[in-house]
Amino acid sequence: MAAAAEPVSGPTYADIDRGVRKIMEAPGFVYWVWVGFCFTLVAIAAALWTRQIYVGLGVTGLRQGPMWAMYITNFVFWVGIAHSGTLISAILYLFRTRWRTAVYRVAETMTLFAVLTAGLFPIIHVGRPWYAYWLLPYPNERSLQPDFRSPLVWDAFAVSTYLTISALFLVMGLIPDVANARDVAKGWRKTLYTILSLGWRGTDTQWQHWSMAYLLLAGLATPLVLSVHSVVSWDFAMAQLPGWHSTIFAPYFVAGAIFSGVAMVLTLLIPMRKIMHLEDLVTEWHIDNLAKVVLLTSLIVSYSYGVESFIVWYGKDPIEMMTFHERYFGPHGWVFWVCIFCNCIAPLPLFSPRVRRNTVVLFIITIFVNIGMWFERFMIIAVSQENNFNPSQWAIYHPSITEIMITVGSFAWFLGLFSLFARFMPIISMTELKEGIHWLREAVRDDYYPGLK
Amino acid sequence: MSSHSEPSKPARSISPDDVKIPAGVVGTLGVLTAVGVVAFIAALTAGLSQRVWEIFLVNLLFFLGVAQAGVAASAAFYLTQARWAGQVQYRLAEAFIAFLPVGFILFWGLYVGRTEIFPWILHPIANKETWLNTPFLFARDGLGLFIITVLSFWFVKASRSEEALEWVADGNNIKMPPRAIRRLAPAIGIAYVLVYSLLAFDLVMSLSPLWKSSLFGWYFFAGAWWSALAMMALIAVLLGRRLPSGNVFSRPKVLHDYGKLVFAFSVFWVYTLFAQYIVIWYGDIPIETFFIVVRDHYMPWLPLSWSAFVLIWVIPFTVLMGARPKRTPAILGTVAFLGMIGLWLERYVLVVPSLSPHKVPFGWVEALMTLGFLGLFGLCSLPGMRRVIAAASSTAVGESE
């Protein structure tokens, strides 16, 4: 390596250890207020859900017309958020992408908690949640199996596989870092880290097995990035309902998932980097590259909006035409235009490297994307059902306070879990940052953009 | 292929002008082209114009797809800062660019044969005339092809500049490519996706004017993209054996990378196929299913459709799964070669059953004209191949490990 001859400048191994261990120090008062706030909202949502179970689904806005609305929107939104983790840790790992090192743990953590959040919603949505296990093939004396022709069953398989693999991925990747933390931890933390590090000593054989296992998991997880949200999209596309039945749904949903997921990574990472002073570990280079993924997937989502509408216009099916006319200009038309602005127009400034490297502007854009992607799911799922083949079933969906508060609660649940993890576990991979310290130093030197000042 | 036989030295640098393509290769390609032209004229005089224009369209879509997706692949390499084969991967991806203007001119041939291939000209579809009408179709597709051809040449010029070569030479850093490339590469990507979706809708989907599938454009350019990758892998294998020892293509690591691309995008192709298939199969709406049923449920098209599926996905997926097959030239080369045949077949099966649902029109017209296109594509690739050979044989260019 040519760089070995140069004097070392930029972060050292010790700086990386110090930086990450500092995040794991005992958190202060403000932190606990924040976590307390999050879980208070979760408690309110839980209370409302209990009431819903007791009183029945009548407390929701689910009436005639849209029977799948906010809960299913949340399910799809959170499964989508989960996608960036596997993209970054599996696909970009196989592509030998250099910038993933500092950000992949954040993405993986987010993935796990997002899937956990998503998994709640099908259960919240059904009238008798205690029968949720009917979705899974379970042993019973009459050999009754779930209906394998139902996309909802495919979903149960896809999402639970995804949960398993992403949890394994996270736990596997943590081993060397947790072992690192174990060596300096005290008290209950030491016990926890000792258990989680599975006897890691960093011997040659351990590294070999660990790297091979990581590679294999990456290979296994890669098809999941595409398959999970494809299967979710088929919950809708299998039906003949206009607005749902479209062949582009699978890749369109996957692109949207990665789009919203990476935007959410940035939404979490940018403030965290600022509060914890991680500028030398999570550099503008990492942020810039994440922003490029947001831009790319935004373009794919725009393409999908365009083609979907074009094909409806080209097909000239009167019912489909009417559904899309209502989607643009009907009572919920504003939802469509929010999506267009947030998902197609707001990310366009990311073409400029200056915008991508300006964390304030970037943070605002990612907030728009989060909003836009939630509304996209809502538009597809709820608004499409407002007009179907039978005019007597037409109805406008109005969410109830129960649904709104449970939605807010899901965000709080996600943010609360993430905040807990971020202060008690190594949220940045020390191992991989050290492996790629050469790139990190170049990134800190900030001379990789020729002609940009 | 190259007449260079000097022993391999650490800093060997060869200019494209020094590369001599054997006269036999040039002669064969010339003869093939001539055969194609003669067959084209003979078939037209013999009154077989429908078959002529069908196979003309199939070959145009296939070869133009390889050439254009190659340039798009080069742009994608820049966008991902890929330097795993140094300069060579860029020269190889851009090698077929000279076919683009030729393809653009050939596209206008379709205007001559328009009534033979577009059923909606003689039998207009109610309500659809705004989109499906001759002047508008040729104007928008012609404009799209013109723009992307100009952009491609502009981009490849920047890609061959000193600055770009310097950037490519050292892969051991996180430097971004030069500014001109940073501007042009995304433009190429966007133009490729838009123009090739448009071609898919206009030149393939509209041949069955009642059928529609929103993923079809994506599926179409994913296939073209894969054919360019398979073509690169095939050429890498062929040249690896013929060029002096120590050339870039003789390195298992480089072949491994090409093999990974062929493997991965074969899976992506089948994903876009399956995503359409399952939605249409499950929805079971006659206006959507007829397009598929005629191709993969009934004779005579059934065996051809399934052969394409086997050649593009089953074989690459099963054979290239491991590391060793990707690094073995004979295996990678065979899979890529069969894949190219598969993708040609796929384009054939996409186009022809719409016009001839009950009969496979394949005879001397189709065979000879396809050979003609192959020859023409080969001749157009020669200047590009000179650059590939020069770059692959030069060991002065450093590659990242």
Short mmCIF file of N, CA, C and O in Angstrom, two decimals, chain B residues 20-100:
data_model
loop_
_atom_site.label_atom_id
_atom_site.label_comp_id
_atom_site.label_asym_id
_atom_site.label_seq_id
_atom_site.Cartn_x
_atom_site.Cartn_y
_atom_site.Cartn_z
N LYS B 20 -3.17 -5.25 -34.18
CA LYS B 20 -3.61 -5.69 -35.51
C LYS B 20 -4.67 -6.77 -35.34
O LYS B 20 -4.45 -7.78 -34.70
N ILE B 21 -5.82 -6.53 -35.92
CA ILE B 21 -6.85 -7.56 -35.92
C ILE B 21 -6.57 -8.44 -37.14
O ILE B 21 -6.40 -7.92 -38.24
N PRO B 22 -6.52 -9.77 -36.96
CA PRO B 22 -6.22 -10.64 -38.10
C PRO B 22 -7.20 -10.43 -39.25
O PRO B 22 -8.40 -10.24 -39.04
N ALA B 23 -6.64 -10.48 -40.47
CA ALA B 23 -7.46 -10.23 -41.66
C ALA B 23 -8.61 -11.22 -41.74
O ALA B 23 -9.69 -10.88 -42.23
N GLY B 24 -8.40 -12.43 -41.26
CA GLY B 24 -9.44 -13.46 -41.32
C GLY B 24 -10.68 -13.03 -40.56
O GLY B 24 -11.81 -13.24 -41.03
N VAL B 25 -10.47 -12.42 -39.40
CA VAL B 25 -11.60 -11.99 -38.58
C VAL B 25 -12.39 -10.91 -39.31
O VAL B 25 -13.62 -10.98 -39.45
N VAL B 26 -11.64 -9.90 -39.79
CA VAL B 26 -12.30 -8.79 -40.50
C VAL B 26 -13.04 -9.32 -41.72
O VAL B 26 -14.21 -8.96 -41.97
N GLY B 27 -12.36 -10.22 -42.47
CA GLY B 27 -12.95 -10.77 -43.69
C GLY B 27 -14.24 -11.52 -43.37
O GLY B 27 -15.27 -11.31 -44.01
N THR B 28 -14.21 -12.37 -42.32
CA THR B 28 -15.40 -13.15 -41.98
C THR B 28 -16.56 -12.23 -41.63
O THR B 28 -17.70 -12.43 -42.10
N LEU B 29 -16.26 -11.22 -40.80
CA LEU B 29 -17.33 -10.29 -40.40
C LEU B 29 -17.90 -9.58 -41.62
O LEU B 29 -19.11 -9.39 -41.74
N GLY B 30 -17.01 -9.20 -42.54
CA GLY B 30 -17.46 -8.53 -43.77
C GLY B 30 -18.35 -9.43 -44.58
O GLY B 30 -19.41 -9.02 -45.07
N VAL B 31 -17.94 -10.69 -44.73
CA VAL B 31 -18.74 -11.64 -45.52
C VAL B 31 -20.11 -11.83 -44.88
O VAL B 31 -21.15 -11.81 -45.55
N LEU B 32 -20.12 -11.98 -43.54
CA LEU B 32 -21.40 -12.16 -42.84
C LEU B 32 -22.33 -10.98 -43.11
O LEU B 32 -23.52 -11.15 -43.40
N THR B 33 -21.77 -9.77 -43.02
CA THR B 33 -22.59 -8.58 -43.26
C THR B 33 -23.16 -8.62 -44.67
O THR B 33 -24.36 -8.38 -44.88
N ALA B 34 -22.30 -8.95 -45.62
CA ALA B 34 -22.74 -8.98 -47.02
C ALA B 34 -23.85 -10.02 -47.20
O ALA B 34 -24.86 -9.76 -47.87
N VAL B 35 -23.67 -11.18 -46.57
CA VAL B 35 -24.68 -12.24 -46.67
C VAL B 35 -26.02 -11.72 -46.15
O VAL B 35 -27.08 -11.92 -46.76
N GLY B 36 -25.95 -11.00 -45.02
CA GLY B 36 -27.16 -10.45 -44.43
C GLY B 36 -27.84 -9.49 -45.38
O GLY B 36 -29.08 -9.54 -45.55
N VAL B 37 -27.07 -8.62 -46.00
CA VAL B 37 -27.64 -7.62 -46.91
C VAL B 37 -28.29 -8.32 -48.10
O VAL B 37 -29.43 -8.00 -48.50
N VAL B 38 -27.59 -9.32 -48.65
CA VAL B 38 -28.13 -10.04 -49.82
C VAL B 38 -29.43 -10.75 -49.43
O VAL B 38 -30.43 -10.68 -50.16
N ALA B 39 -29.43 -11.41 -48.25
CA ALA B 39 -30.63 -12.11 -47.81
C ALA B 39 -31.79 -11.14 -47.64
O ALA B 39 -32.93 -11.44 -48.01
N PHE B 40 -31.49 -9.96 -47.08
CA PHE B 40 -32.50 -8.93 -46.86
C PHE B 40 -33.16 -8.54 -48.19
O PHE B 40 -34.39 -8.54 -48.32
N ILE B 41 -32.31 -8.28 -49.19
CA ILE B 41 -32.85 -7.85 -50.49
C ILE B 41 -33.59 -9.01 -51.15
O ILE B 41 -34.71 -8.84 -51.66
N ALA B 42 -32.97 -10.20 -51.09
CA ALA B 42 -33.59 -11.36 -51.76
C ALA B 42 -34.96 -11.65 -51.15
O ALA B 42 -35.93 -11.91 -51.87
N ALA B 43 -35.04 -11.59 -49.80
CA ALA B 43 -36.31 -11.92 -49.15
C ALA B 43 -37.37 -10.88 -49.47
O ALA B 43 -38.54 -11.22 -49.67
N LEU B 44 -36.96 -9.62 -49.56
CA LEU B 44 -37.93 -8.58 -49.91
C LEU B 44 -38.45 -8.79 -51.33
O LEU B 44 -39.66 -8.66 -51.59
N THR B 45 -37.53 -9.13 -52.24
CA THR B 45 -37.97 -9.36 -53.62
C THR B 45 -38.84 -10.61 -53.70
O THR B 45 -39.74 -10.68 -54.55
N ALA B 46 -38.58 -11.58 -52.81
CA ALA B 46 -39.37 -12.81 -52.86
C ALA B 46 -40.73 -12.64 -52.19
O ALA B 46 -41.47 -13.61 -52.04
N GLY B 47 -41.01 -11.43 -51.70
CA GLY B 47 -42.33 -11.18 -51.11
C GLY B 47 -42.46 -11.65 -49.68
O GLY B 47 -43.55 -11.92 -49.20
N LEU B 48 -41.33 -11.80 -48.97
CA LEU B 48 -41.38 -12.26 -47.58
C LEU B 48 -41.22 -11.10 -46.61
O LEU B 48 -40.56 -11.21 -45.58
N SER B 49 -41.83 -9.96 -46.96
CA SER B 49 -41.47 -8.76 -46.21
C SER B 49 -41.86 -8.84 -44.73
O SER B 49 -41.15 -8.31 -43.88
N GLN B 50 -42.95 -9.54 -44.39
CA GLN B 50 -43.28 -9.59 -42.96
C GLN B 50 -42.17 -10.27 -42.17
O GLN B 50 -41.74 -9.78 -41.13
N ARG B 51 -41.67 -11.39 -42.68
CA ARG B 51 -40.60 -12.10 -41.98
C ARG B 51 -39.34 -11.25 -41.92
O ARG B 51 -38.61 -11.25 -40.93
N VAL B 52 -39.07 -10.53 -43.00
CA VAL B 52 -37.88 -9.67 -43.03
C VAL B 52 -37.94 -8.65 -41.90
O VAL B 52 -37.00 -8.49 -41.12
N TRP B 53 -39.08 -7.97 -41.78
CA TRP B 53 -39.13 -6.88 -40.80
C TRP B 53 -39.23 -7.40 -39.38
O TRP B 53 -38.74 -6.76 -38.44
N GLU B 54 -39.84 -8.57 -39.22
CA GLU B 54 -39.86 -9.17 -37.88
C GLU B 54 -38.45 -9.43 -37.38
O GLU B 54 -38.06 -9.03 -36.28
N ILE B 55 -37.66 -10.11 -38.19
CA ILE B 55 -36.33 -10.50 -37.74
C ILE B 55 -35.40 -9.29 -37.70
O ILE B 55 -34.48 -9.22 -36.88
N PHE B 56 -35.70 -8.32 -38.54
CA PHE B 56 -34.96 -7.06 -38.50
C PHE B 56 -35.16 -6.40 -37.14
O PHE B 56 -34.20 -5.98 -36.48
N LEU B 57 -36.40 -6.36 -36.70
CA LEU B 57 -36.71 -5.74 -35.40
C LEU B 57 -36.05 -6.53 -34.26
O LEU B 57 -35.43 -5.94 -33.36
N VAL B 58 -36.15 -7.86 -34.31
CA VAL B 58 -35.57 -8.69 -33.24
C VAL B 58 -34.07 -8.40 -33.13
O VAL B 58 -33.54 -8.15 -32.03
N ASN B 59 -33.39 -8.41 -34.25
CA ASN B 59 -31.93 -8.20 -34.21
C ASN B 59 -31.56 -6.79 -33.82
O ASN B 59 -30.58 -6.57 -33.11
N LEU B 60 -32.34 -5.83 -34.28
CA LEU B 60 -32.06 -4.45 -33.90
C LEU B 60 -32.16 -4.31 -32.39
O LEU B 60 -31.29 -3.73 -31.74
N LEU B 61 -33.24 -4.86 -31.82
CA LEU B 61 -33.43 -4.76 -30.36
C LEU B 61 -32.28 -5.44 -29.63
O LEU B 61 -31.76 -4.93 -28.65
N PHE B 62 -31.89 -6.61 -30.12
CA PHE B 62 -30.87 -7.37 -29.42
C PHE B 62 -29.51 -6.66 -29.48
O PHE B 62 -28.89 -6.38 -28.46
N PHE B 63 -29.06 -6.34 -30.68
CA PHE B 63 -27.69 -5.81 -30.80
C PHE B 63 -27.59 -4.37 -30.30
O PHE B 63 -26.59 -3.99 -29.69
N LEU B 64 -28.64 -3.59 -30.55
CA LEU B 64 -28.62 -2.23 -30.02
C LEU B 64 -28.62 -2.28 -28.49
O LEU B 64 -27.95 -1.49 -27.83
N GLY B 65 -29.35 -3.24 -27.96
CA GLY B 65 -29.39 -3.41 -26.50
C GLY B 65 -28.00 -3.71 -25.94
O GLY B 65 -27.59 -3.11 -24.95
N VAL B 66 -27.28 -4.63 -26.58
CA VAL B 66 -25.93 -4.96 -26.09
C VAL B 66 -25.05 -3.71 -26.12
O VAL B 66 -24.37 -3.38 -25.14
N ALA B 67 -25.07 -3.00 -27.25
CA ALA B 67 -24.18 -1.86 -27.41
C ALA B 67 -24.51 -0.75 -26.41
O ALA B 67 -23.62 -0.20 -25.76
N GLN B 68 -25.80 -0.46 -26.27
CA GLN B 68 -26.18 0.64 -25.39
C GLN B 68 -26.02 0.28 -23.92
O GLN B 68 -25.54 1.08 -23.12
N ALA B 69 -26.39 -0.94 -23.56
CA ALA B 69 -26.25 -1.35 -22.16
C ALA B 69 -24.77 -1.41 -21.78
O ALA B 69 -24.42 -1.19 -20.61
N GLY B 70 -23.90 -1.68 -22.74
CA GLY B 70 -22.47 -1.65 -22.45
C GLY B 70 -22.05 -0.27 -21.98
O GLY B 70 -21.37 -0.12 -20.95
N VAL B 71 -22.49 0.76 -22.72
CA VAL B 71 -22.15 2.13 -22.31
C VAL B 71 -22.77 2.43 -20.95
O VAL B 71 -22.14 3.04 -20.07
N ALA B 72 -24.00 1.97 -20.74
CA ALA B 72 -24.65 2.20 -19.45
C ALA B 72 -23.87 1.49 -18.33
O ALA B 72 -23.75 2.01 -17.22
N ALA B 73 -23.33 0.31 -18.64
CA ALA B 73 -22.55 -0.41 -17.63
C ALA B 73 -21.29 0.38 -17.27
O ALA B 73 -20.90 0.47 -16.10
N SER B 74 -20.66 0.97 -18.29
CA SER B 74 -19.49 1.80 -18.01
C SER B 74 -19.86 2.95 -17.08
O SER B 74 -19.15 3.25 -16.11
N ALA B 75 -21.01 3.58 -17.36
CA ALA B 75 -21.46 4.68 -16.50
C ALA B 75 -21.69 4.17 -15.08
O ALA B 75 -21.32 4.83 -14.10
N ALA B 76 -22.29 2.98 -14.98
CA ALA B 76 -22.56 2.42 -13.65
C ALA B 76 -21.26 2.12 -12.92
O ALA B 76 -21.14 2.31 -11.71
N PHE B 77 -20.25 1.66 -13.66
CA PHE B 77 -18.95 1.41 -13.03
C PHE B 77 -18.39 2.72 -12.44
O PHE B 77 -17.84 2.72 -11.35
N TYR B 78 -18.51 3.79 -13.18
CA TYR B 78 -18.02 5.07 -12.65
C TYR B 78 -18.80 5.49 -11.42
O TYR B 78 -18.24 5.95 -10.43
N LEU B 79 -20.14 5.33 -11.50
CA LEU B 79 -20.96 5.78 -10.38
C LEU B 79 -20.68 4.99 -9.11
O LEU B 79 -20.83 5.50 -8.01
N THR B 80 -20.28 3.73 -9.28
CA THR B 80 -19.96 2.93 -8.10
C THR B 80 -18.46 2.92 -7.84
O THR B 80 -17.98 2.17 -7.00
N GLN B 81 -17.73 3.72 -8.58
CA GLN B 81 -16.27 3.81 -8.44
C GLN B 81 -15.60 2.45 -8.51
O GLN B 81 -14.73 2.11 -7.70
N ALA B 82 -16.03 1.65 -9.50
CA ALA B 82 -15.49 0.30 -9.65
C ALA B 82 -14.19 0.35 -10.44
O ALA B 82 -14.14 0.95 -11.51
N ARG B 83 -13.16 -0.26 -9.88
CA ARG B 83 -11.89 -0.31 -10.61
C ARG B 83 -11.25 -1.69 -10.49
O ARG B 83 -10.05 -1.81 -10.41
N TRP B 84 -12.10 -2.73 -10.46
CA TRP B 84 -11.56 -4.06 -10.21
C TRP B 84 -10.80 -4.64 -11.39
O TRP B 84 -10.07 -5.59 -11.23
N ALA B 85 -11.00 -4.09 -12.58
CA ALA B 85 -10.17 -4.54 -13.69
C ALA B 85 -9.49 -3.33 -14.35
O ALA B 85 -9.12 -3.37 -15.51
N GLY B 86 -9.36 -2.27 -13.58
CA GLY B 86 -8.67 -1.09 -14.09
C GLY B 86 -9.31 -0.53 -15.35
O GLY B 86 -10.53 -0.57 -15.52
N GLN B 87 -8.48 -0.03 -16.22
CA GLN B 87 -8.98 0.59 -17.44
C GLN B 87 -9.78 -0.38 -18.30
O GLN B 87 -10.70 0.01 -19.01
N VAL B 88 -9.39 -1.66 -18.22
CA VAL B 88 -9.94 -2.65 -19.15
C VAL B 88 -11.45 -2.77 -19.04
O VAL B 88 -12.15 -2.89 -20.04
N GLN B 89 -11.99 -2.71 -17.81
CA GLN B 89 -13.42 -2.90 -17.67
C GLN B 89 -14.19 -1.79 -18.36
O GLN B 89 -15.29 -2.00 -18.85
N TYR B 90 -13.60 -0.59 -18.40
CA TYR B 90 -14.27 0.52 -19.08
C TYR B 90 -14.16 0.38 -20.60
O TYR B 90 -15.14 0.57 -21.32
N ARG B 91 -12.94 0.00 -21.07
CA ARG B 91 -12.78 -0.13 -22.52
C ARG B 91 -13.68 -1.23 -23.06
O ARG B 91 -14.27 -1.11 -24.12
N LEU B 92 -13.80 -2.33 -22.30
CA LEU B 92 -14.62 -3.44 -22.77
C LEU B 92 -16.11 -3.06 -22.80
O LEU B 92 -16.82 -3.36 -23.75
N ALA B 93 -16.55 -2.37 -21.75
CA ALA B 93 -17.96 -1.99 -21.70
C ALA B 93 -18.30 -1.03 -22.84
O ALA B 93 -19.41 -1.04 -23.36
N GLU B 94 -17.35 -0.20 -23.20
CA GLU B 94 -17.62 0.82 -24.23
C GLU B 94 -17.26 0.33 -25.64
O GLU B 94 -17.37 1.08 -26.60
N ALA B 95 -16.84 -0.93 -25.75
CA ALA B 95 -16.26 -1.39 -27.02
C ALA B 95 -17.24 -1.37 -28.18
O ALA B 95 -16.84 -1.28 -29.33
N PHE B 96 -18.54 -1.46 -27.88
CA PHE B 96 -19.51 -1.64 -28.98
C PHE B 96 -20.19 -0.33 -29.36
O PHE B 96 -21.19 -0.32 -30.06
N ILE B 97 -19.65 0.77 -28.90
CA ILE B 97 -20.35 2.05 -29.07
C ILE B 97 -20.57 2.41 -30.53
O ILE B 97 -21.57 3.04 -30.87
N ALA B 98 -19.65 1.97 -31.41
CA ALA B 98 -19.79 2.37 -32.81
C ALA B 98 -21.05 1.79 -33.44
O ALA B 98 -21.49 2.24 -34.50
N PHE B 99 -21.65 0.79 -32.79
CA PHE B 99 -22.89 0.25 -33.35
C PHE B 99 -24.07 1.19 -33.10
O PHE B 99 -25.08 1.10 -33.78
N LEU B 100 -23.93 2.11 -32.12
CA LEU B 100 -25.07 2.96 -31.77
C LEU B 100 -25.56 3.82 -32.94
O LEU B 100 -26.76 3.82 -33.24
#
